[in-house]
Coordinates of C-alpha atoms and ligand atoms in Angstrom, one line a residue:
X14 CA 26.9 -4.5 -9.4
X15 CA 24.1 -6.9 -10.9
X16 CA 22.6 -10.0 -9.3
X17 CA 21.7 -12.9 -11.3
X18 CA 18.2 -11.8 -12.3
X19 CA 16.7 -15.2 -11.5
X20 CA 17.9 -15.5 -7.9
X21 CA 16.9 -13.0 -5.4
X22 CA 19.3 -13.0 -2.2
X23 CA 18.5 -11.4 1.1
X24 CA 21.1 -8.2 2.1
X25 CA 22.3 -8.5 5.5
X26 CA 24.5 -6.1 7.0
X27 CA 25.9 -4.6 3.7
X28 CA 26.4 -8.2 1.8
X29 CA 23.8 -10.4 -0.3
X30 CA 23.6 -13.7 1.0
X31 CA 21.9 -16.7 0.1
X32 CA 19.7 -18.9 2.2
X33 CA 19.3 -22.9 2.6
X34 CA 15.7 -22.5 1.5
X35 CA 14.9 -21.4 -2.0
X36 CA 11.3 -20.7 -3.1
X37 CA 10.2 -19.9 -6.9
X38 CA 8.8 -16.7 -7.5
X39 CA 5.8 -17.5 -10.1
X40 CA 4.8 -15.2 -13.0
X41 CA 0.9 -14.7 -12.4
X42 CA 0.9 -14.0 -16.5
X43 CA 1.4 -17.7 -17.6
X44 CA 2.7 -19.6 -14.4
X45 CA 6.0 -19.8 -15.4
X46 CA 9.0 -19.5 -13.1
X47 CA 10.5 -16.2 -12.7
X48 CA 13.2 -16.9 -10.2
X49 CA 14.0 -18.3 -7.2
X50 CA 13.7 -16.3 -3.7
X51 CA 16.5 -17.3 -0.9
X52 CA 14.0 -17.6 2.3
X53 CA 15.9 -15.9 5.1
X54 CA 15.9 -18.3 8.0
X55 CA 15.6 -17.3 11.9
X56 CA 19.2 -16.5 12.3
X57 CA 19.9 -14.6 9.3
X58 CA 16.6 -12.3 10.2
X59 CA 18.4 -12.1 13.9
X60 CA 21.8 -10.8 11.9
X61 CA 19.7 -8.3 10.2
X62 CA 18.6 -7.1 13.4
X63 CA 21.6 -7.2 15.1
X64 CA 23.4 -5.4 12.3
X65 CA 20.6 -2.6 12.1
X66 CA 21.4 -2.5 15.8
X67 CA 25.3 -2.1 15.4
X68 CA 24.5 0.6 12.6
X69 CA 22.7 2.8 14.7
X70 CA 26.0 2.6 17.3
X71 CA 28.2 3.5 14.5
X72 CA 28.4 6.6 12.0
X73 CA 24.9 6.6 10.7
X74 CA 23.3 7.1 14.4
X75 CA 25.0 10.4 14.4
X76 CA 24.3 11.8 11.2
X77 CA 22.9 15.0 10.3
X78 CA 19.3 15.5 8.4
X79 CA 21.4 17.2 5.8
X80 CA 23.7 13.9 5.2
X81 CA 20.9 11.6 5.3
X82 CA 19.2 13.8 2.7
X83 CA 22.0 13.6 0.6
X84 CA 22.1 9.9 1.0
X85 CA 18.2 9.4 0.2
X86 CA 18.4 11.7 -2.8
X87 CA 21.6 9.5 -4.2
X88 CA 19.2 6.3 -3.7
X89 CA 16.8 8.0 -5.7
X90 CA 19.1 8.8 -8.6
X91 CA 20.2 5.1 -8.6
X92 CA 16.5 4.2 -8.7
X93 CA 16.4 6.6 -11.7
X94 CA 19.2 5.2 -13.3
X95 CA 17.8 1.7 -13.4
X96 CA 14.2 2.6 -13.9
X97 CA 13.8 0.0 -16.6
X98 CA 14.9 -2.8 -14.6
X99 CA 12.5 -1.7 -11.9
X100 CA 9.7 -1.4 -14.1
X101 CA 10.6 -5.0 -15.5
X102 CA 10.7 -6.8 -12.2
X103 CA 7.6 -4.9 -11.0
X104 CA 5.8 -6.4 -14.0
X105 CA 7.3 -9.8 -13.9
X106 CA 6.5 -10.3 -10.1
X107 CA 3.0 -8.9 -10.2
X108 CA 1.5 -8.9 -14.1
X109 CA 0.5 -5.3 -13.7
X110 CA 0.8 -3.4 -16.8
X111 CA 4.1 -1.6 -17.9
X112 CA 2.8 1.4 -18.1
X113 CA 0.9 1.6 -14.6
X114 CA 4.5 0.4 -13.1
X115 CA 6.3 3.0 -15.1
X116 CA 4.0 6.1 -14.5
X117 CA 2.7 5.0 -11.1
X118 CA 4.7 2.4 -8.8
X119 CA 8.6 3.3 -9.9
X120 CA 8.0 6.7 -10.1
X121 CA 6.5 7.0 -6.7
X122 CA 9.2 4.9 -5.4
X123 CA 11.4 7.9 -6.6
X124 CA 9.3 10.5 -5.0
X125 CA 9.3 8.5 -1.9
X126 CA 13.0 9.1 -1.2
X127 CA 12.9 12.7 -2.5
X128 CA 9.9 13.9 -0.5
X129 CA 11.1 12.5 2.8
X130 CA 14.4 13.4 2.5
X131 CA 13.6 17.0 2.0
X132 CA 10.7 16.8 4.7
X133 CA 13.2 15.6 7.2
X134 CA 15.8 17.9 6.4
X135 CA 13.5 21.1 7.0
X136 CA 11.6 19.7 9.8
X137 CA 12.0 21.2 13.3
X138 CA 10.8 21.2 16.6
X139 CA 8.7 22.6 19.0
X140 CA 9.2 25.1 21.7
X141 CA 6.9 26.6 24.5
X142 CA 7.4 29.7 27.3
X143 CA 5.7 28.8 30.4
X144 CA 5.6 31.4 33.6
X145 CA 6.0 29.8 36.8
X146 CA 6.9 30.3 40.6
X147 CA 10.4 29.5 39.9
X148 CA 10.5 31.9 37.0
X149 CA 10.2 31.8 33.5
X150 CA 11.4 28.5 31.8
X151 CA 11.1 27.0 28.4
X152 CA 10.7 23.8 26.9
X153 CA 11.9 22.7 23.2
X154 CA 11.7 19.4 21.6
X155 CA 14.6 17.0 19.9
X156 CA 13.7 14.1 17.5
X157 CA 15.8 11.6 17.6
X158 CA 15.2 8.1 15.8
X159 CA 13.9 4.9 17.5
X160 CA 16.5 2.6 16.3
X161 CA 15.7 -0.3 14.4
X162 CA 12.1 -0.1 12.3
X163 CA 10.9 -3.6 11.0
X164 CA 8.9 -2.7 7.9
X165 CA 6.7 -5.6 6.8
X166 CA 4.9 -4.9 3.2
X167 CA 2.4 -6.4 0.5
X168 CA 2.5 -7.5 -3.0
X169 CA -0.2 -5.2 -4.3
X170 CA 2.2 -2.1 -5.0
X171 CA 5.6 -3.3 -4.0
X172 CA 7.8 -0.9 -4.4
X173 CA 5.4 2.2 -3.8
X174 CA 4.3 0.8 -0.8
X175 CA 7.7 -0.2 0.7
X176 CA 9.6 2.9 -0.2
X177 CA 6.7 4.9 1.4
X178 CA 8.1 3.0 4.8
X179 CA 11.9 3.0 4.2
X180 CA 12.5 6.4 2.7
X181 CA 10.5 8.4 6.0
X182 CA 12.7 5.7 8.5
X183 CA 16.1 6.0 6.8
X184 CA 15.4 10.0 6.6
X185 CA 14.3 10.1 10.4
X186 CA 17.7 8.6 11.2
X187 CA 16.7 4.7 12.0
X188 CA 18.1 1.4 10.3
X189 CA 15.5 -0.8 9.1
X190 CA 15.1 -4.7 8.3
X191 CA 12.5 -4.9 5.3
X192 CA 10.5 -8.1 4.7
X193 CA 8.8 -7.5 1.0
X194 CA 6.2 -10.0 0.3
X195 CA 7.0 -13.5 -0.8
X196 CA 5.2 -12.5 -3.8
X197 CA 7.0 -9.6 -4.9
X198 CA 10.9 -10.1 -4.3
X199 CA 12.1 -8.5 -7.7
X200 CA 11.9 -4.4 -6.8
X201 CA 13.1 -5.3 -3.3
X202 CA 16.3 -6.8 -4.4
X203 CA 16.7 -4.3 -6.5
X204 CA 16.5 -1.7 -3.9
X205 CA 19.2 -3.1 -2.1
X206 CA 21.5 -3.2 -4.9
X207 CA 20.8 0.7 -5.4
X208 CA 21.4 1.1 -1.6
X209 CA 24.4 -0.8 -2.1
X210 CA 25.8 1.3 -4.9
X211 CA 25.0 4.7 -3.4
X212 CA 26.9 3.8 -0.4
X213 CA 24.3 3.5 2.2
X214 CA 26.6 2.2 5.4
X215 CA 26.3 -1.6 6.0
X216 CA 23.4 -2.4 8.3
X217 CA 21.6 0.5 7.7
X218 CA 19.1 -1.0 5.0
X219 CA 18.6 -4.8 5.4
X220 CA 16.4 -7.2 3.4
X221 CA 14.9 -10.3 4.5
X222 CA 12.6 -12.5 2.0
X223 CA 10.3 -15.2 3.1
X224 CA 6.9 -15.4 3.8
X225 CA 4.6 -14.6 7.0
X226 CA 3.8 -16.8 9.6
X227 CA 6.6 -19.4 10.7
X228 CA 9.3 -17.5 8.1
X229 CA 11.0 -14.1 7.7
X230 CA 7.7 -12.2 8.8
X231 CA 7.1 -13.9 11.9
X232 CA 10.8 -13.8 12.7
X233 CA 11.0 -10.2 12.1
X234 CA 7.6 -9.0 13.8
X235 CA 8.9 -10.8 17.2
X236 CA 12.4 -10.1 17.0
X237 CA 12.9 -8.3 20.6
X238 CA 15.6 -6.2 19.1
X239 CA 13.5 -3.9 16.8
X240 CA 12.2 -0.6 18.3
X241 CA 8.9 0.2 16.0
X242 CA 7.2 -2.1 13.6
X243 CA 5.2 -0.7 10.2
X244 CA 3.2 -3.0 8.6
X245 CA 0.7 -2.8 5.2
X246 CA -1.2 -6.1 4.6
X247 CA -4.5 -7.5 5.4
X248 CA -6.4 -6.8 8.6
X249 CA -6.5 -10.3 10.1
X250 CA -2.5 -10.3 9.6
X251 CA -2.2 -6.8 11.3
X252 CA -3.8 -8.2 14.0
X253 CA -1.5 -11.5 14.7
X254 CA 1.6 -9.0 14.4
X255 CA 0.0 -6.8 16.7
X256 CA -0.2 -9.6 19.3
X257 CA 3.5 -10.5 18.5
X258 CA 4.8 -7.1 19.2
X259 CA 3.0 -6.7 22.5
X260 CA 5.1 -7.9 24.7
X261 CA 7.9 -5.4 23.7
X262 CA 5.2 -2.7 23.6
X263 CA 6.8 -1.7 20.2
X264 CA 5.6 1.7 18.4
X265 CA 3.3 0.4 15.5
X266 CA 1.7 1.7 11.9
X267 CA -0.8 -0.3 10.1
X268 CA -2.3 0.4 6.9
X269 CA -4.8 -2.4 6.6
X270 CA -7.5 -3.6 4.3
X271 CA -10.7 -1.6 3.0
X272 CA -14.2 -2.1 1.5
X273 CA -14.2 1.4 0.2
X274 CA -17.2 3.1 -1.2
X275 CA -17.7 5.6 -3.9
X276 CA -20.8 7.9 -3.8
X277 CA -22.7 9.4 -7.1
X278 CA -24.8 11.9 -6.6
X279 CA -27.1 12.5 -9.7
X280 CA -25.9 16.1 -10.5
X281 CA -22.5 14.5 -10.9
X282 CA -20.4 15.3 -14.3
X283 CA -21.8 11.6 -15.5
X284 CA -18.9 10.8 -17.7
X285 CA -16.2 11.9 -15.4
X286 CA -17.8 9.9 -12.7
X287 CA -18.0 6.6 -14.7
X288 CA -14.4 7.3 -15.7
X289 CA -13.7 7.7 -12.0
X290 CA -15.0 4.9 -10.8
X291 CA -13.8 2.8 -13.6
X292 CA -10.8 3.4 -12.3
X293 CA -11.2 3.5 -8.3
X294 CA -13.0 -0.3 -9.3
X295 CA -10.2 -1.6 -11.9
X296 CA -6.8 0.0 -11.1
X297 CA -4.1 -2.8 -10.8
X298 CA -7.0 -5.2 -11.6
X299 CA -8.7 -4.2 -8.4
X300 CA -5.7 -5.0 -6.2
X301 CA -5.6 -1.5 -4.2
X302 CA -6.5 -0.9 -1.0
X303 CA -8.2 2.2 -1.7
X304 CA -10.2 0.4 -4.5
X305 CA -14.1 1.2 -4.2
X306 CA -15.9 -2.4 -4.3
X307 CA -19.0 -0.9 -3.0
X308 CA -20.6 1.9 -5.8
X309 CA -23.5 3.8 -4.3
X310 CA -25.6 5.9 -7.4
X311 CA -28.4 7.9 -6.9
X312 CA -31.5 6.5 -8.0
X313 CA -32.4 9.1 -11.1
X314 CA -29.2 8.1 -12.8
X315 CA -28.9 4.7 -11.4
X316 CA -30.0 2.5 -14.7
X317 CA -27.9 4.8 -16.9
X318 CA -24.8 4.3 -14.7
X319 CA -25.1 0.7 -14.5
X320 CA -25.2 0.5 -18.5
X321 CA -22.3 3.2 -18.8
X322 CA -20.3 1.1 -16.5
X323 CA -21.0 -2.4 -18.1
X324 CA -20.1 -0.9 -21.5
X325 CA -16.5 0.6 -20.3
X326 CA -16.0 -2.7 -18.3
X327 CA -16.7 -4.8 -21.1
X328 CA -14.4 -2.7 -23.8
X329 CA -11.6 -3.0 -21.1
X330 CA -8.4 -5.0 -22.8
X331 CA -7.0 -7.4 -20.9
X332 CA -3.8 -9.3 -21.3
X333 CA 0.2 -9.3 -21.8
X334 CA 1.1 -6.4 -19.2
X335 CA 4.0 -5.3 -21.7
X336 CA 1.5 -4.9 -24.9
X337 CA 1.0 -1.1 -25.7
X338 CA -3.0 -0.3 -24.3
X339 CA -3.5 -3.3 -22.5
X340 CA -5.3 -1.8 -19.7
X341 CA -5.8 -4.8 -17.1
X342 CA -3.4 -7.3 -16.4
X343 CA -3.6 -10.9 -14.2
X344 CA -4.1 -10.9 -10.5
X345 CA -0.9 -11.7 -8.1
X346 CA -1.2 -15.2 -8.3
X347 CA -3.8 -18.3 -8.6
X348 CA -4.1 -18.3 -4.8
X349 CA -5.5 -14.9 -5.2
X350 CA -7.3 -15.7 -8.3
X351 CA -9.4 -18.5 -6.3
X352 CA -10.1 -16.5 -3.5
X353 CA -11.4 -14.0 -5.9
X354 CA -13.1 -16.6 -7.7
X355 CA -15.1 -18.0 -4.3
X356 CA -16.4 -14.5 -4.0
X357 CA -17.8 -14.3 -7.8
X358 CA -19.6 -17.6 -6.6
X359 CA -20.4 -16.6 -3.5
X360 CA -22.2 -13.5 -5.3
X361 CA -24.4 -15.7 -7.1
X362 CA -25.4 -17.5 -4.2
X363 CA -26.1 -14.3 -2.3
X364 CA -28.9 -13.4 -5.1
X365 CA -26.5 -11.0 -7.2
X366 CA -27.3 -9.9 -10.5
X367 CA -24.4 -10.4 -12.6
X368 CA -24.2 -7.3 -14.7
X369 CA -21.0 -8.4 -16.4
X370 CA -18.0 -10.7 -15.9
X371 CA -18.1 -13.4 -13.1
X372 CA -15.9 -15.6 -14.8
X373 CA -12.0 -16.4 -16.3
X374 CA -11.1 -15.0 -19.7
X375 CA -9.9 -17.5 -22.1
X376 CA -7.1 -16.5 -24.3
X377 CA -6.0 -19.9 -25.9
X378 CA -2.2 -19.3 -25.1
X379 CA 0.0 -19.2 -22.3
X380 CA -2.3 -16.7 -20.3
X381 CA -4.4 -19.6 -19.7
X382 CA -1.9 -20.8 -16.8
X383 CA -1.6 -17.6 -15.3
X384 CA -3.9 -15.4 -12.9
X385 CA -6.4 -13.6 -14.9
X386 CA -10.2 -12.8 -14.0
X387 CA -13.1 -10.8 -15.8
X388 CA -13.8 -7.4 -14.3
X389 CA -17.3 -8.3 -12.9
X390 CA -20.2 -5.6 -11.8
X391 CA -23.0 -7.0 -9.7
X392 CA -26.3 -5.2 -8.7
X393 CA -28.9 -6.4 -6.5
X394 CA -27.2 -7.7 -3.2
X395 CA -28.2 -6.7 0.6
X396 CA -25.9 -4.4 2.2
X397 CA -25.5 -7.3 4.8
X398 CA -24.2 -9.6 1.8
X399 CA -20.9 -10.8 2.8
X400 CA -19.6 -9.9 -0.9
X401 CA -20.6 -6.2 0.4
X402 CA -19.0 -6.6 3.8
X403 CA -15.8 -8.4 3.0
X404 CA -12.7 -7.1 1.2
X405 CA -12.1 -9.1 -2.1
X406 CA -9.2 -7.4 -3.4
X407 CA -10.1 -8.1 -7.0
X408 CA -11.8 -6.2 -10.2
X409 CA -15.1 -6.1 -8.9
X410 CA -17.7 -3.7 -7.7
X411 CA -21.4 -3.8 -6.6
X412 CA -23.8 -0.9 -7.4
X413 CA -26.6 0.0 -5.7
X414 CA -29.1 2.7 -6.1
X415 CA -29.8 5.3 -2.8
X416 CA -32.2 8.2 -2.3
X417 CA -31.0 10.6 0.4
X418 CA -27.6 11.9 1.7
X419 CA -28.6 10.5 5.4
X420 CA -29.3 6.9 3.8
X421 CA -26.1 7.3 1.8
X422 CA -23.7 8.3 4.5
X423 CA -25.3 5.4 6.9
X424 CA -24.7 2.5 4.3
X425 CA -21.3 3.9 3.8
X426 CA -20.5 3.7 7.3
X427 CA -21.8 0.3 7.8
X428 CA -18.8 -1.3 7.3
X429 CA -16.0 -2.9 9.9
X430 CA -13.1 -0.8 7.6
X431 CA -12.8 2.6 7.3
X432 CA -10.2 3.5 4.6
X433 CA -11.3 5.8 1.8
X434 CA -14.0 7.1 -0.1
X435 CA -15.1 9.1 -2.9
X436 CA -17.7 11.2 -3.7
X437 CA -18.9 12.5 -7.4
X438 CA -21.0 15.6 -7.4
X439 CA -21.3 19.2 -8.7
X440 CA -22.7 20.6 -5.5
X441 CA -19.6 21.3 -3.4
X442 CA -21.9 22.3 -0.4
X443 CA -23.1 18.9 -0.1
X444 CA -19.8 17.3 -0.8
X445 CA -18.5 19.1 2.1
X446 CA -21.4 18.2 4.4
X447 CA -21.2 14.6 3.2
X448 CA -17.2 13.4 3.1
X449 CA -16.9 14.9 6.6
X450 CA -19.4 12.1 8.0
X451 CA -17.6 9.3 6.6
X452 CA -15.5 7.6 9.1
X453 CA -12.8 6.7 7.0
X454 CA -9.1 8.0 6.7
X455 CA -9.4 10.2 3.3
X456 CA -12.4 10.9 0.9
X457 CA -12.0 12.2 -2.5
X458 CA -14.3 14.6 -4.2
X459 CA -14.5 14.0 -7.8
X460 CA -11.1 12.2 -8.0
X461 CA -9.6 9.0 -7.0
X462 CA -6.1 7.7 -5.6
X463 CA -4.8 11.4 -6.1
X464 CA -2.1 11.6 -3.1
X465 CA -0.4 15.0 -1.7
X466 CA 2.9 13.0 0.2
X467 CA 2.4 15.6 2.7
X468 CA -1.1 14.6 3.6
X469 CA -1.8 12.2 6.5
X470 CA -2.7 8.4 5.1
X471 CA -4.2 5.8 7.2
X472 CA -7.6 4.1 8.1
X473 CA -10.1 4.0 11.2
X474 CA -11.5 0.5 12.6
X475 CA -10.4 -2.7 10.7
X476 CA -8.3 -0.4 8.3
X477 CA -5.4 0.2 10.4
X478 CA -3.8 2.5 13.3
X479 CA -2.0 5.6 13.0
X480 CA -1.3 7.9 10.1
X481 CA 1.9 8.1 8.0
X482 CA 2.5 10.9 5.0
X483 CA 4.1 14.0 5.6
X484 CA 5.0 15.1 9.2
X485 CA 2.8 12.5 10.6
X486 CA 5.6 10.1 9.1
X487 CA 8.1 11.8 10.5
X488 CA 5.9 11.5 13.8
X489 CA 6.2 7.9 14.0
X490 CA 9.4 7.3 12.9
X491 CA 10.9 9.7 15.4
X492 CA 10.8 9.9 18.8
X493 CA 10.5 13.1 20.8
X494 CA 12.1 14.0 23.5
X495 CA 11.4 17.0 25.6
X496 CA 13.9 19.8 27.4
X497 CA 12.6 21.8 30.0
X498 CA 15.2 24.5 31.2
X499 CA 15.1 26.9 34.0
X500 CA 17.6 29.3 32.6
Ligands
NAD610 P1 -1.0 -10.1 3.8 O1 -1.2 -9.4 5.1 O2 -0.8 -11.3 3.2 O3 0.8 -9.7 3.5 C1 1.6 -8.4 3.7 C2 2.6 -9.0 4.2 O4 2.9 -9.5 5.7 C3 3.7 -9.8 3.7 O5 4.8 -9.5 3.4 C4 3.3 -11.0 4.6 O6 4.7 -12.0 4.0 C5 3.5 -10.4 6.0 N1 2.9 -11.4 6.8 C6 1.7 -12.3 6.1 N2 1.5 -13.3 7.6 C7 2.4 -12.8 8.7 C8 2.5 -13.2 10.1 N3 1.9 -13.9 10.4 N4 3.9 -12.5 10.5 C9 4.6 -11.4 10.1 N5 4.1 -11.1 8.5 C10 3.4 -11.7 8.2 O7 -1.4 -9.0 2.7 P2 -0.9 -8.8 1.3 O8 -2.1 -9.9 0.7 O9 0.3 -8.8 0.9 O10 -1.8 -7.3 0.6 C11 -3.3 -7.2 0.6 C12 -3.8 -6.6 1.8 O11 -2.9 -5.5 2.4 C13 -5.2 -6.0 1.5 O12 -5.9 -6.6 2.5 C14 -5.0 -4.8 1.4 O13 -6.1 -3.9 1.5 C15 -4.0 -4.4 2.0 N6 -3.5 -3.0 1.8 C16 -3.5 -1.9 2.5 C17 -3.0 -0.6 2.3 C18 -3.0 0.6 3.0 O14 -2.6 1.5 3.1 N7 -4.2 0.8 4.0 C19 -2.3 -0.6 1.2 C20 -1.8 -1.6 0.4 C21 -2.6 -2.8 0.6

C-alpha cells in the first residue's frame, strides 16, 4: 500500500486515520508546502494507547524473542525495499543532504532494527546460588516487557533517533505509541506503512502526529495508560515531560541537549583534527546533539588551527540538498533559524570576534525563502558568555586557546550539560588520563560520532537520564522479576 505523499496520517490500531486538524509541513529548503499533517487529538492518542494495551493482552504479549526478531528483521527488510522513499522523505522534511540521509540516517534505521532484534533474541538472565540456614537456594531473573511505551522523538535525526527507541522497545516485547516531531512527519509515516506491510499485529506500533504542549506530545506523556516513556529532545522539554509522568511514577529515559567540547592538543595529527572538528561542528548543519560548539585548542597551534578552520568553513558547499557535492543543507525551519541568528547577534554583543560567517547566505533563488545560515566561527568570548553556556544547535563553534591539561578539564566541565566530548592527540596516555575526568556520557579520541550500538549512550546533568544502547536498552525496555527458589 502507499499513502498519498502529501498527507501524513496517524496509524492507530493497524489503520491509517485522518484527523479534524491539519497543519502544513514546510520545506526548509525553499519554504514550499511539502504536505499536510493530521494532528492527532486527545481521543486519537487515547485510542492509540488503548490499542497498544489491547495488543499486549493478545498474542503479541506472548511472543517469543525469536519470533519478535523475525518480525523486526522483516521491518528492516521493508525499509531497505523502500530505501529511496525514506531518503526522499527525510531530505524533504529536514533539508539535509541526500548523501547524509543515505549514508547515515536511513541506514541506521535499518541497523537499529537488525541490531536489537539479534540482541534481544540472544539476551539471557541472571542466576545466583546462595547458601542459607534453610538450605541451598538459587535465584534467577525473568525479563518481561513493561507493556506500553510512549516514544517522543525530535526532528534533528528523525528516522535514526525514532528507530533507536522503537526497535529495542518492540524487541523486548512492548507495544509502542510514537509521537515524532511535528517538523518531520515523513519517515515516521513511511515506517508505519512498513510496519503494516511487514504484518506487525494491529496495536503493536501506533503513530500519532502533532505538536508538544497542548497537543499529541502532552496527551501521550500525560496518558495514564503508558507504562514507560522515552524521550529525545531539548532539556527544557524533558523537564516538562518529567513532571507530566511523575504522578504515575513511570519508567523514563531522557536523551537531552548538549554543549559539547572538542579538545585539540598541540601534538595532534593536525589535518585529521581539523577535519574532525569541522565534522563535529558542521555535520547536519550543526544540528546533532553531539556536535561541538566549544572548541579548546592548545595555545602553540591555536592561530594555525583557527586559520585552517576558517578556510575549510568558507569552502563548505551550501545548497540544494539533492545536488551532488553539497556539504551543508538548511536548518530545520525558519523558526529555528531565528533562534540561531539571535545567537549570531548575541555573540557580537558579548564581544566575540567573528572569524567567519555570522549571517545568511544569499542565493538569488527560491532558497532565499528557506532556512539557511552561514557556517560560523567565533573566538574571544569568555567561558561565562551565554553563547558558550547555552545550546545553539546550529553550524557554529567558538574556538578558545588553553595552556594546561588541568585547565582544559575544568573548562570542559564548566557546563550545565554533560553529553559528549572529543579529544585530538597522539599521546594516548594523556588521552586516557584526561577523558576519564570529563563529566559526560561519551568521549571520542581522534574521532567523532562513531557509535557501536552495543555501547551505552546518554548524558549527565541537563543532558539526560539513563543510558540506552546494547544491553542498557534491553534493561530500560524491560522489567526484571527475580525468582528465588528453595528446591
Ligand atoms: P523538542 O524538545 O522541542 O521536541 C522534541 C519532541 O518533544 C517533539 O516531538 C515535540 O513535539 C515534543 N514535545 C515538545 N514539547 C512537549 C511537551 N510539552 N510534552 C510532550 N512532548 C513535547 O526538541 P527538538 O527541537 O525536536 O530537538 C532538538 C533537541 O534535541 C536539542 O536540544 C538536541 O540536543 C536534543 N537531542 C538530544 C539527543 C540525545 O541523544 N541526547 C539526540 C538528538 C537531539
